[in-house]
Coordinates of C-alpha atoms (C1' of nucleotides) in Angstrom, one line a residue:
Chain F
X100 CA -10.7 38.7 -0.4
X101 CA -11.5 35.6 1.7
X102 CA -14.1 36.2 4.4
X103 CA -12.4 35.8 7.8
X104 CA -15.4 35.9 10.1
X105 CA -14.9 33.7 13.1
X106 CA -16.8 30.4 12.8
X107 CA -19.8 29.5 14.9
X108 CA -18.9 28.0 18.2
X109 CA -20.5 24.6 17.6
X110 CA -18.9 24.4 14.1
X111 CA -15.5 25.0 15.6
X112 CA -16.1 22.3 18.3
X113 CA -17.2 19.8 15.7
X114 CA -14.1 20.6 13.6
X115 CA -11.8 19.9 16.5
X116 CA -13.6 16.8 17.6
X117 CA -13.4 15.4 14.1
X118 CA -9.7 16.1 13.9
X119 CA -9.1 14.4 17.2
X120 CA -11.1 11.3 16.3
X121 CA -9.6 11.1 12.9
X122 CA -6.1 11.3 14.4
X123 CA -6.9 8.5 16.8
X124 CA -8.5 6.3 14.1
X125 CA -5.7 6.9 11.6
X126 CA -3.1 6.0 14.3
X127 CA -5.0 2.8 15.2
X128 CA -6.2 1.6 11.8
X129 CA -4.4 3.6 9.3
X130 CA -5.4 6.3 6.9
X131 CA -8.1 4.2 5.2
X132 CA -10.2 4.1 8.4
X133 CA -13.9 4.4 7.7
X134 CA -15.0 8.0 7.6
X135 CA -18.4 7.1 8.9
X136 CA -16.9 5.6 12.1
X137 CA -14.9 8.7 12.6
X138 CA -18.0 10.9 12.4
X139 CA -19.8 8.5 14.7
X140 CA -17.0 8.6 17.3
X141 CA -16.9 12.4 17.0
X142 CA -20.7 12.5 17.7
X143 CA -21.7 14.2 14.5
X144 CA -23.5 13.2 11.4
X145 CA -21.6 12.0 8.3
X146 CA -22.6 15.2 6.4
X147 CA -20.9 17.3 9.0
X148 CA -17.6 15.6 8.4
X149 CA -18.0 16.2 4.7
X150 CA -18.9 19.8 5.4
X151 CA -15.6 20.4 7.1
X152 CA -13.4 18.1 5.1
X153 CA -14.5 17.5 1.5
X154 CA -12.3 14.5 1.1
X155 CA -10.2 12.1 3.0
X156 CA -7.1 13.9 1.8
X157 CA -8.3 17.2 3.1
X158 CA -8.7 15.5 6.6
X159 CA -5.2 14.1 6.4
X160 CA -3.8 17.4 5.2
X161 CA -5.3 19.3 8.1
X162 CA -3.9 16.7 10.5
X163 CA -0.4 17.0 9.0
X164 CA -0.3 20.8 8.9
X165 CA 1.6 21.3 12.1
X166 CA 3.9 18.4 11.5
X167 CA 4.6 19.8 8.0
X168 CA 5.7 23.1 9.4
X169 CA 8.1 21.4 11.8
X170 CA 9.5 19.3 9.0
X171 CA 10.0 22.2 6.6
X172 CA 11.7 24.2 9.3
X173 CA 14.1 21.3 9.8
X174 CA 14.7 21.2 6.1
X175 CA 15.6 24.9 6.1
X176 CA 17.9 24.5 9.0
X177 CA 19.7 21.6 7.2
X178 CA 19.9 23.7 4.1
X179 CA 21.3 26.8 5.7
X180 CA 24.1 25.0 7.4
X181 CA 24.1 23.8 11.0
X182 CA 23.7 20.1 10.5
X183 CA 23.7 17.9 13.6
X184 CA 26.3 15.3 12.8
X185 CA 24.7 12.1 14.2
X186 CA 24.6 9.3 11.6
X187 CA 27.0 10.7 9.1
X188 CA 26.4 9.6 5.5
X189 CA 29.9 9.3 4.4
X190 CA 32.3 8.1 7.1
X191 CA 35.2 10.3 6.3
X192 CA 38.7 8.7 6.4
X193 CA 40.2 9.6 9.8
X194 CA 42.5 12.6 9.6
X195 CA 41.0 13.8 6.3
X196 CA 40.1 17.4 6.4
X197 CA 36.6 16.9 5.1
X198 CA 33.8 19.3 4.1
X199 CA 31.8 16.5 2.5
X200 CA 30.6 15.3 5.9
X201 CA 28.2 18.1 6.7
X202 CA 26.4 18.0 3.4
X203 CA 26.2 14.2 3.7
X204 CA 24.8 14.1 7.1
X205 CA 22.4 16.9 6.3
X206 CA 21.0 14.7 3.6
X207 CA 20.9 11.7 5.9
X208 CA 19.1 13.7 8.5
X209 CA 16.5 14.8 6.0
X210 CA 15.9 11.3 4.7
X211 CA 15.2 10.1 8.2
X212 CA 13.0 13.0 9.2
X213 CA 11.0 12.8 6.0
X214 CA 10.6 9.1 6.3
X215 CA 9.3 9.4 9.9
X216 CA 6.9 12.0 8.7
X217 CA 5.6 9.9 5.8
X218 CA 5.2 7.0 8.3
X219 CA 3.0 9.0 10.7
X220 CA 0.0 6.9 9.7
X221 CA -0.1 3.6 8.1
X222 CA -1.1 4.1 4.5
X223 CA 0.2 7.6 4.3
X224 CA 3.2 6.8 2.1
X225 CA 0.9 5.9 -0.7
X226 CA -1.2 9.0 -0.2
X227 CA 1.9 11.3 -0.3
X228 CA 3.4 9.5 -3.3
X229 CA 0.2 9.9 -5.2
X230 CA -0.1 13.5 -4.0
X231 CA 3.2 14.5 -5.7
X232 CA 1.8 13.8 -9.1
X233 CA -1.8 14.8 -8.5
X234 CA -2.3 18.6 -8.6
X235 CA -5.8 18.2 -7.3
X236 CA -4.7 16.6 -4.1
X237 CA -4.8 18.7 -1.0
X238 CA -1.4 17.1 -0.2
X239 CA 0.2 18.2 -3.4
X240 CA 1.8 21.4 -2.2
X241 CA 3.5 19.8 0.8
X242 CA 4.7 16.9 -1.3
X243 CA 6.2 19.4 -3.8
X244 CA 7.9 21.2 -1.0
X245 CA 9.3 18.0 0.5
X246 CA 10.6 17.0 -2.9
X247 CA 12.2 20.4 -3.4
X248 CA 14.1 20.3 -0.1
X249 CA 15.3 16.8 -0.9
X250 CA 16.5 18.0 -4.3
X251 CA 18.4 20.9 -2.9
X252 CA 20.0 18.7 -0.2
X253 CA 21.3 16.1 -2.7
X254 CA 22.5 18.9 -5.0
X255 CA 24.6 20.3 -2.1
X256 CA 25.9 16.8 -1.2
X257 CA 26.7 16.2 -4.9
X258 CA 28.6 19.4 -5.3
X259 CA 30.6 18.9 -2.2
X260 CA 31.4 15.3 -3.3
X261 CA 29.6 13.6 -0.5
X262 CA 27.4 11.5 -2.9
X263 CA 28.0 10.1 -6.3
X264 CA 27.6 12.5 -9.2
X265 CA 24.5 10.7 -10.6
X266 CA 22.5 11.0 -7.3
X267 CA 19.3 12.8 -7.8
X268 CA 16.3 14.2 -6.1
X269 CA 14.2 11.3 -7.3
X270 CA 16.5 9.0 -5.5
X271 CA 15.8 10.8 -2.2
X272 CA 12.0 10.8 -2.8
X273 CA 12.0 7.2 -3.7
X274 CA 14.1 6.1 -0.8
X275 CA 11.9 8.2 1.6
X276 CA 8.6 6.7 0.5
X277 CA 9.9 3.2 0.2
X278 CA 11.3 3.3 3.7
X279 CA 8.1 4.8 5.0
X280 CA 6.2 1.9 3.4
X281 CA 8.6 -0.6 5.1
X282 CA 8.1 1.2 8.4
X283 CA 4.4 0.5 8.0
X284 CA 4.3 -3.0 6.5
X285 CA 7.4 -4.6 7.9
X286 CA 9.1 -2.8 10.8
X287 CA 10.7 0.5 11.7
X288 CA 14.0 -1.4 12.0
X289 CA 13.7 -2.6 8.4
X290 CA 13.0 1.0 7.3
X291 CA 16.0 2.3 9.1
X292 CA 18.2 -0.4 7.7
X293 CA 17.2 0.3 4.1
X294 CA 18.0 3.9 4.7
X295 CA 21.5 3.1 6.0
X296 CA 22.4 0.7 3.3
X297 CA 21.0 2.8 0.5
X298 CA 22.6 6.0 1.7
X299 CA 25.8 4.0 1.7
X300 CA 25.2 3.1 -1.9
X301 CA 24.6 6.7 -2.7
X302 CA 27.8 7.8 -1.0
X303 CA 30.7 8.8 -3.3
X304 CA 33.4 6.1 -3.7
X305 CA 36.9 7.1 -2.5
Chain S
X213 CA -6.3 -39.7 1.0
X214 CA -7.6 -36.7 -1.0
X215 CA -10.4 -37.6 -3.4
X216 CA -9.1 -37.0 -6.9
X217 CA -12.3 -37.4 -8.9
X218 CA -12.4 -35.2 -11.9
X219 CA -14.5 -32.1 -11.3
X220 CA -17.8 -31.6 -13.1
X221 CA -17.3 -30.0 -16.5
X222 CA -19.3 -26.8 -15.6
X223 CA -17.3 -26.4 -12.4
X224 CA -14.1 -26.6 -14.2
X225 CA -15.2 -24.1 -16.7
X226 CA -16.3 -21.7 -14.0
X227 CA -13.0 -22.1 -12.2
X228 CA -11.1 -21.2 -15.4
X229 CA -13.3 -18.3 -16.3
X230 CA -12.9 -16.9 -12.7
X231 CA -9.2 -17.2 -12.9
X232 CA -9.1 -15.4 -16.3
X233 CA -11.3 -12.6 -15.2
X234 CA -9.5 -12.2 -12.0
X235 CA -6.2 -12.0 -13.8
X236 CA -7.5 -9.3 -16.1
X237 CA -9.1 -7.3 -13.2
X238 CA -6.0 -7.5 -11.1
X239 CA -3.8 -6.4 -13.9
X240 CA -6.1 -3.4 -14.6
X241 CA -7.2 -2.3 -11.2
X242 CA -4.9 -4.1 -8.8
X243 CA -5.3 -6.9 -6.4
X244 CA -8.0 -5.1 -4.5
X245 CA -10.5 -5.2 -7.4
X246 CA -14.0 -6.0 -6.3
X247 CA -14.7 -9.7 -6.2
X248 CA -18.3 -9.1 -7.2
X249 CA -17.3 -7.5 -10.4
X250 CA -15.0 -10.4 -11.1
X251 CA -17.8 -12.9 -10.6
X252 CA -20.0 -10.7 -12.8
X253 CA -17.5 -10.5 -15.6
X254 CA -17.0 -14.3 -15.4
X255 CA -20.8 -14.8 -15.7
X256 CA -21.3 -16.6 -12.4
X257 CA -22.9 -15.7 -9.1
X258 CA -20.8 -14.4 -6.2
X259 CA -21.4 -17.6 -4.3
X260 CA -19.7 -19.6 -7.0
X261 CA -16.5 -17.5 -6.7
X262 CA -16.5 -18.2 -3.0
X263 CA -17.1 -21.8 -3.6
X264 CA -13.9 -22.1 -5.7
X265 CA -11.8 -19.5 -3.8
X266 CA -12.6 -19.1 -0.1
X267 CA -10.6 -15.8 0.1
X268 CA -9.0 -13.1 -2.1
X269 CA -5.6 -14.6 -1.2
X270 CA -6.6 -18.0 -2.4
X271 CA -7.5 -16.5 -5.7
X272 CA -4.2 -14.6 -5.9
X273 CA -2.4 -17.7 -4.9
X274 CA -4.0 -19.8 -7.6
X275 CA -3.0 -17.1 -10.2
X276 CA 0.6 -17.0 -9.0
X277 CA 1.1 -20.8 -8.9
X278 CA 2.8 -21.1 -12.3
X279 CA 4.8 -17.9 -11.9
X280 CA 6.0 -19.2 -8.5
X281 CA 7.3 -22.4 -10.1
X282 CA 9.3 -20.5 -12.6
X283 CA 10.7 -18.2 -9.9
X284 CA 11.7 -21.0 -7.7
X285 CA 13.4 -22.8 -10.6
X286 CA 15.4 -19.6 -11.2
X287 CA 16.3 -19.5 -7.6
X288 CA 17.6 -23.0 -7.7
X289 CA 19.6 -22.4 -10.8
X290 CA 21.2 -19.3 -9.2
X291 CA 22.0 -21.3 -6.1
X292 CA 23.5 -24.3 -7.9
X293 CA 25.9 -22.2 -9.9
X294 CA 25.4 -21.0 -13.4
X295 CA 24.6 -17.4 -12.9
X296 CA 24.0 -15.2 -15.9
X297 CA 26.3 -12.3 -15.4
X298 CA 24.3 -9.4 -16.6
X299 CA 24.2 -6.6 -14.1
X300 CA 26.9 -7.7 -11.7
X301 CA 26.5 -6.6 -8.1
X302 CA 30.2 -5.9 -7.4
X303 CA 32.0 -4.5 -10.4
X304 CA 35.3 -6.4 -9.9
X305 CA 38.4 -4.4 -10.4
X306 CA 39.7 -5.1 -14.0
X307 CA 42.3 -7.8 -14.0
X308 CA 41.4 -9.1 -10.5
X309 CA 40.9 -12.9 -10.5
X310 CA 37.6 -12.8 -8.8
X311 CA 35.2 -15.4 -7.5
X312 CA 33.1 -12.9 -5.7
X313 CA 31.4 -11.8 -8.9
X314 CA 29.3 -14.9 -9.5
X315 CA 27.8 -15.0 -6.0
X316 CA 27.2 -11.2 -6.2
X317 CA 25.4 -11.3 -9.6
X318 CA 23.4 -14.4 -8.6
X319 CA 22.1 -12.3 -5.7
X320 CA 21.4 -9.4 -7.9
X321 CA 19.6 -11.5 -10.4
X322 CA 17.4 -13.0 -7.7
X323 CA 16.5 -9.6 -6.3
X324 CA 15.4 -8.4 -9.7
X325 CA 13.4 -11.5 -10.5
X326 CA 11.7 -11.6 -7.1
X327 CA 10.9 -7.9 -7.4
X328 CA 9.3 -8.4 -10.8
X329 CA 7.3 -11.3 -9.4
X330 CA 6.1 -9.2 -6.4
X331 CA 5.1 -6.5 -8.8
X332 CA 2.9 -8.7 -11.0
X333 CA -0.2 -6.9 -9.7
X334 CA -0.5 -3.6 -8.0
X335 CA -1.1 -4.2 -4.3
X336 CA 0.6 -7.6 -4.4
X337 CA 3.7 -6.4 -2.5
X338 CA 1.6 -5.8 0.6
X339 CA -0.2 -9.1 0.3
X340 CA 3.1 -11.0 0.1
X341 CA 4.7 -9.1 2.9
X342 CA 1.8 -9.9 5.1
X343 CA 1.8 -13.4 3.9
X344 CA 5.3 -14.0 5.2
X345 CA 4.2 -13.5 8.8
X346 CA 0.7 -14.9 8.5
X347 CA 0.7 -18.7 8.7
X348 CA -3.0 -18.7 7.8
X349 CA -2.4 -17.0 4.5
X350 CA -2.6 -19.1 1.3
X351 CA 0.5 -17.2 0.2
X352 CA 2.5 -18.1 3.3
X353 CA 4.4 -21.1 1.9
X354 CA 5.5 -19.4 -1.3
X355 CA 6.6 -16.3 0.8
X356 CA 8.7 -18.5 3.0
X357 CA 10.3 -20.2 0.1
X358 CA 11.2 -16.9 -1.5
X359 CA 12.7 -15.7 1.8
X360 CA 14.7 -18.9 2.1
X361 CA 16.2 -18.6 -1.4
X362 CA 17.1 -15.0 -0.7
X363 CA 18.7 -16.0 2.6
X364 CA 20.8 -18.7 1.0
X365 CA 21.9 -16.4 -1.8
X366 CA 23.1 -13.7 0.6
X367 CA 24.8 -16.3 2.7
X368 CA 26.8 -17.4 -0.4
X369 CA 27.6 -13.9 -1.3
X370 CA 28.7 -13.1 2.2
X371 CA 30.9 -16.1 2.4
X372 CA 32.6 -15.3 -0.9
X373 CA 33.1 -11.7 0.2
X374 CA 30.8 -10.2 -2.4
X375 CA 28.7 -8.4 0.2
X376 CA 29.4 -6.9 3.5
X377 CA 29.6 -9.3 6.5
X378 CA 26.4 -7.9 8.1
X379 CA 24.2 -8.4 5.0
X380 CA 21.2 -10.5 5.9
X381 CA 18.2 -12.3 4.4
X382 CA 16.0 -9.6 5.9
X383 CA 17.9 -7.1 3.8
X384 CA 17.0 -9.0 0.6
X385 CA 13.4 -9.4 1.5
X386 CA 13.0 -5.8 2.5
X387 CA 14.7 -4.5 -0.6
X388 CA 12.5 -6.8 -2.8
X389 CA 9.2 -5.7 -1.3
X390 CA 10.2 -2.1 -1.2
X391 CA 11.2 -2.1 -4.8
X392 CA 8.0 -3.9 -5.8
X393 CA 6.0 -1.2 -4.0
X394 CA 8.0 1.5 -5.9
X395 CA 7.3 -0.3 -9.1
X396 CA 3.6 -0.1 -8.4
X397 CA 3.3 3.4 -6.9
X398 CA 6.1 5.4 -8.5
X399 CA 7.6 3.7 -11.6
X400 CA 9.5 0.6 -12.7
X401 CA 12.5 2.8 -13.2
X402 CA 12.4 4.0 -9.6
X403 CA 12.3 0.4 -8.5
X404 CA 15.2 -0.5 -10.6
X405 CA 17.2 2.4 -9.4
X406 CA 16.6 1.6 -5.8
X407 CA 17.8 -2.0 -6.4
X408 CA 21.0 -0.8 -8.1
X409 CA 21.9 1.7 -5.4
X410 CA 21.0 -0.5 -2.5
X411 CA 22.9 -3.5 -3.9
X412 CA 25.8 -1.2 -4.2
X413 CA 25.5 -0.3 -0.6
X414 CA 25.4 -3.9 0.3
X415 CA 28.5 -4.7 -1.7
X416 CA 31.7 -5.3 0.2
X417 CA 34.1 -2.4 0.4
X418 CA 37.5 -2.9 -1.1
Chain G
dA104 C1' -21.6 -31.8 -6.3
dC105 C1' -22.2 -27.5 -7.6
dC106 C1' -24.7 -23.1 -8.5
dT107 C1' -27.8 -19.2 -7.3
dG108 C1' -29.0 -15.0 -5.3
dA109 C1' -31.2 -13.1 -1.3
dA110 C1' -29.8 -11.5 3.2
dC111 C1' -26.9 -9.0 6.4
dA112 C1' -23.7 -5.7 7.7
dC113 C1' -20.9 -2.1 6.2
dC114 C1' -19.1 1.9 3.5
dG115 C1' -18.5 6.6 0.4
dT116 C1' -20.8 10.5 -1.1
dT117 C1' -24.6 13.8 -2.0
dC118 C1' -28.3 16.8 -0.9
dA119 C1' -33.0 18.3 0.6
dA120 C1' -34.8 19.6 4.8
dG121 C1' -34.3 21.5 9.1
dT122 C1' -32.5 24.9 13.0
Chain E
dA181 C1' -24.2 29.2 8.6
dC182 C1' -24.2 24.9 9.9
dC183 C1' -26.1 20.3 10.9
dT184 C1' -28.9 16.1 10.1
dG185 C1' -29.8 11.8 8.2
dA186 C1' -32.2 9.6 4.4
dA187 C1' -31.0 8.1 -0.2
dC188 C1' -28.3 6.0 -3.6
dA189 C1' -24.8 3.0 -5.3
dC190 C1' -21.5 -0.2 -4.1
dC191 C1' -19.1 -4.0 -1.6
dG192 C1' -17.6 -8.6 1.3
dT193 C1' -19.4 -12.8 3.0
dT194 C1' -22.6 -16.4 4.3
dC195 C1' -26.0 -19.8 3.5
dA196 C1' -30.7 -21.8 2.5
dA197 C1' -32.7 -23.4 -1.5
dG198 C1' -32.4 -25.2 -5.8
dT199 C1' -30.7 -28.4 -9.8

DNA sequence: ACCTGAACACCGTTCAAGT
DNA sequence: ACCTGAACACCGTTCAAGT
């Protein structure tokens, strides 16, 4: 039975200000920005930040909550069928009646969306990758969920013959995080290119 | 005319001890290990460390010098011809007289060697990636050299038809650093798998 | 010519004291 | 119920003073 009394007004305001300043700082200087400077910019003492967010990951997790919802909804949509067919994974031979295309482009769409998500802040790719293995991480649940969606999408693509038979969920997770890292440390274009080429390598051979 | 007087004996000893302790620390805790703890373990004051190595990158650069030589020699060997043909990039159709294979497996060998090099210490991939763009970095020259070798090897592979016509040096650099990052943050197996799949995506279609 | 370590500026994290 | 900020431990980097 969690107590659900509404928080004190000043507490709520501090919470919001901290989130806003953290978002700005993370966007500018990455997810390793100094927590002290965030508290300073939010106009609260450092202890107040720790009162609301017991760890850096908790702060990141709170900031990603809404984005996560949107991402998972996209994942569900891709899984339940109606895939937008931009950027198809396997270019189907012209004239071939092909039901591999939808599963392929659903997977491709997911990889691009998940990569964009993991590249929201610089440094986030590492945090999410670690969060997948670390049950104590506040990001663990969302990482698991992402991995699960990826796994189901490759499974579908595999069964429909869109990707090679040995393609695995780990391939999708690895590609996603590697591309997010490239997005941060090299360029968005480099990330996009890796995705294109690697998905091509994952595609089933005729 | 750089003065080449032999250094004082204690200076030389401190230099060597710092290198040894830095190597150990970087191996254990990555390239962001505290410099103060390295100096402490080497039994010298922090100023002595800075006297020998004006920056963290200088320290890393000194540690990588020998490894770099070996890597560049391999690059030259791969460029001048005699490629070992383990792990061929493009599995040539059996019975096909094929001169694409050597250029392809030379490229593959390079990507694997360069990745192993960039994964020597955890955190090194970022340092090297930044070093390529930053002329002030002590790692800049070696990064340039690596990029150059990669570029020449894809060019050869491209011309011999082993890889697709739009394959570029940037593809090789990106794959190398992304794989090195995976090696650190996920697993060596994940890095290897990305390399295999991506090289497959880069291979020319029949 | 080289080494020392204090000095300065900064940070993560906790917690007793306040309101 | 929440906030404050001092306290502690740690770090990067510089530089005057020593030998």
